[in-house]
């Protein structure tokens, strides 16, 4: 099935209180080939619809009369029926503080207003990657035997990463909430890959990487760091600590698949 055909088959719930913005976003989706779009104008209406309707993707504005995208996503992630829901934000919000929690909760993409056709298409393809479950073929590893340690202080972020990894054929990873817990796990069992966040309490991703690289026992383990830090200097400092690859938050599954192929092969 081609990407265009698959995009045409996507079902989407658009949560947007403004009629004008609704029409603009639906027009863009239609131009991309999307045919199935349901609409909600409030958090309450969206949650009610999600109880009986499981779309492939929720596209949400930042603010509603009864909540925000953050409160909506927290409720979605806290419900076992909807915790794995793919979620994308469309917003003109630039305040990092407001966006950070959404990044930590596993949003698929954050698109600014106005957004380009290319940006919306990339986000729709990322949705396809989440639901298509295509195994990664590695030259020296059986992907189904890969032992992965996922380190992130956000439970929602860990679940999102684990879902992406599961879609690639990687079995249930071991989880740690921070670098300190990760080291405890590394001291008790063997791993083939570490996927870690940067910002964490106790011991952050950079300190974890430095500890791993300074060890005689597990310094060889590849490290993929997932970071919402956009500062180039900051990312350069992380890279110098010894990570094998850095991936932005929110990340696209195709990007993670490519990085895994490179660092594990």
Coordinates of N, CA and C in Angstrom, one line a residue, residues 83-84 147-163 165 171-186 188-191 193-197 200 208:
X83 N -4.6 5.1 26.2 CA -3.3 5.6 26.6 C -2.3 5.6 25.4
X84 N -2.5 4.8 24.4 CA -1.6 4.7 23.2 C -2.0 5.6 22.1
X147 N 17.9 -6.5 23.7 CA 17.6 -6.2 25.2 C 17.8 -4.7 25.3
X148 N 16.8 -3.9 25.6 CA 16.8 -2.5 25.6 C 16.5 -1.9 26.9
X149 N 17.2 -0.9 27.4 CA 16.9 -0.2 28.6 C 16.4 1.2 28.2
X150 N 15.2 1.5 28.6 CA 14.5 2.8 28.3 C 14.6 3.7 29.6
X151 N 15.2 4.9 29.5 CA 15.4 5.7 30.7 C 14.7 7.0 30.5
X152 N 13.7 7.3 31.3 CA 12.9 8.6 31.2 C 12.1 8.8 32.5
X153 N 12.2 10.0 33.0 CA 11.4 10.2 34.3 C 9.9 10.4 34.0
X154 N 9.5 10.5 32.8 CA 8.1 10.6 32.4 C 7.5 9.2 32.1
X155 N 6.6 8.7 32.8 CA 6.0 7.4 32.5 C 5.3 7.4 31.1
X156 N 4.7 8.6 30.8 CA 4.0 8.7 29.5 C 5.0 8.6 28.4
X157 N 6.2 9.3 28.5 CA 7.2 9.3 27.5 C 7.8 7.9 27.3
X158 N 8.0 7.2 28.5 CA 8.5 5.8 28.4 C 7.6 4.9 27.6
X159 N 6.3 5.1 27.9 CA 5.3 4.2 27.2 C 5.2 4.5 25.7
X160 N 5.4 5.8 25.3 CA 5.4 6.2 23.9 C 6.7 5.6 23.2
X161 N 7.8 5.7 23.8 CA 9.0 5.1 23.3 C 8.9 3.6 23.1
X162 N 8.4 3.0 24.2 CA 8.2 1.5 24.1 C 7.2 1.1 23.0
X163 N 6.2 1.9 22.8 CA 5.3 1.6 21.7 C 5.9 1.7 20.4
X165 N 9.1 1.3 19.8 CA 10.1 0.2 19.7 C 9.3 -1.1 19.4
X171 N 11.1 -6.4 21.7 CA 10.3 -6.9 22.8 C 10.3 -5.9 24.0
X172 N 9.5 -6.1 25.0 CA 9.3 -5.2 26.1 C 10.7 -4.8 26.8
X173 N 11.0 -3.5 26.7 CA 12.3 -3.1 27.3 C 12.2 -3.1 28.9
X174 N 13.3 -3.0 29.5 CA 13.4 -2.7 30.9 C 13.3 -1.2 31.1
X175 N 12.6 -0.7 32.1 CA 12.4 0.7 32.3 C 13.2 1.2 33.5
X176 N 13.6 2.5 33.4 CA 14.2 3.2 34.6 C 13.8 4.6 34.5
X177 N 13.6 5.2 35.7 CA 13.0 6.6 35.8 C 14.1 7.7 35.8
X178 N 15.3 7.3 36.0 CA 16.4 8.3 35.9 C 17.8 7.5 35.7
X179 N 18.8 8.3 35.6 CA 20.1 7.7 35.4 C 20.6 6.8 36.5
X180 N 20.2 7.2 37.7 CA 20.6 6.4 38.9 C 20.0 5.0 38.9
X181 N 18.7 4.9 38.6 CA 18.0 3.7 38.4 C 18.6 2.9 37.2
X182 N 18.9 3.6 36.2 CA 19.5 2.9 35.0 C 20.8 2.2 35.4
X183 N 21.7 2.9 36.1 CA 22.9 2.2 36.5 C 22.7 1.0 37.4
X184 N 21.7 1.1 38.2 CA 21.3 -0.1 39.0 C 20.9 -1.3 38.1
X185 N 20.2 -1.0 37.1 CA 19.8 -2.0 36.1 C 21.0 -2.6 35.4
X186 N 21.9 -1.7 35.0 CA 23.1 -2.1 34.2 C 24.0 -2.9 35.1
X188 N 23.0 -5.2 37.1 CA 22.4 -6.5 37.4 C 22.0 -7.3 36.2
X189 N 22.0 -6.7 35.0 CA 21.7 -7.4 33.8 C 22.3 -6.8 32.5
X190 N 22.3 -7.6 31.4 CA 23.0 -7.1 30.2 C 22.0 -6.5 29.3
X191 N 22.5 -5.4 28.5 CA 21.7 -4.8 27.5 C 22.4 -4.6 26.2
X193 N 21.2 -2.0 24.1 CA 20.9 -0.7 23.7 C 20.3 0.1 24.8
X194 N 20.7 1.4 25.0 CA 20.1 2.3 26.0 C 19.5 3.4 25.2
X195 N 18.2 3.6 25.5 CA 17.5 4.8 25.0 C 17.1 5.7 26.2
X196 N 17.7 6.9 26.2 CA 17.5 7.7 27.4 C 17.1 9.2 27.1
X197 N 16.4 9.7 28.0 CA 16.0 11.1 28.0 C 17.2 11.9 28.4
X200 N 16.5 14.7 33.5 CA 16.0 13.8 34.5 C 16.5 14.2 35.8
X208 N 24.5 10.1 32.9 CA 24.3 8.6 32.7 C 25.3 8.2 31.6

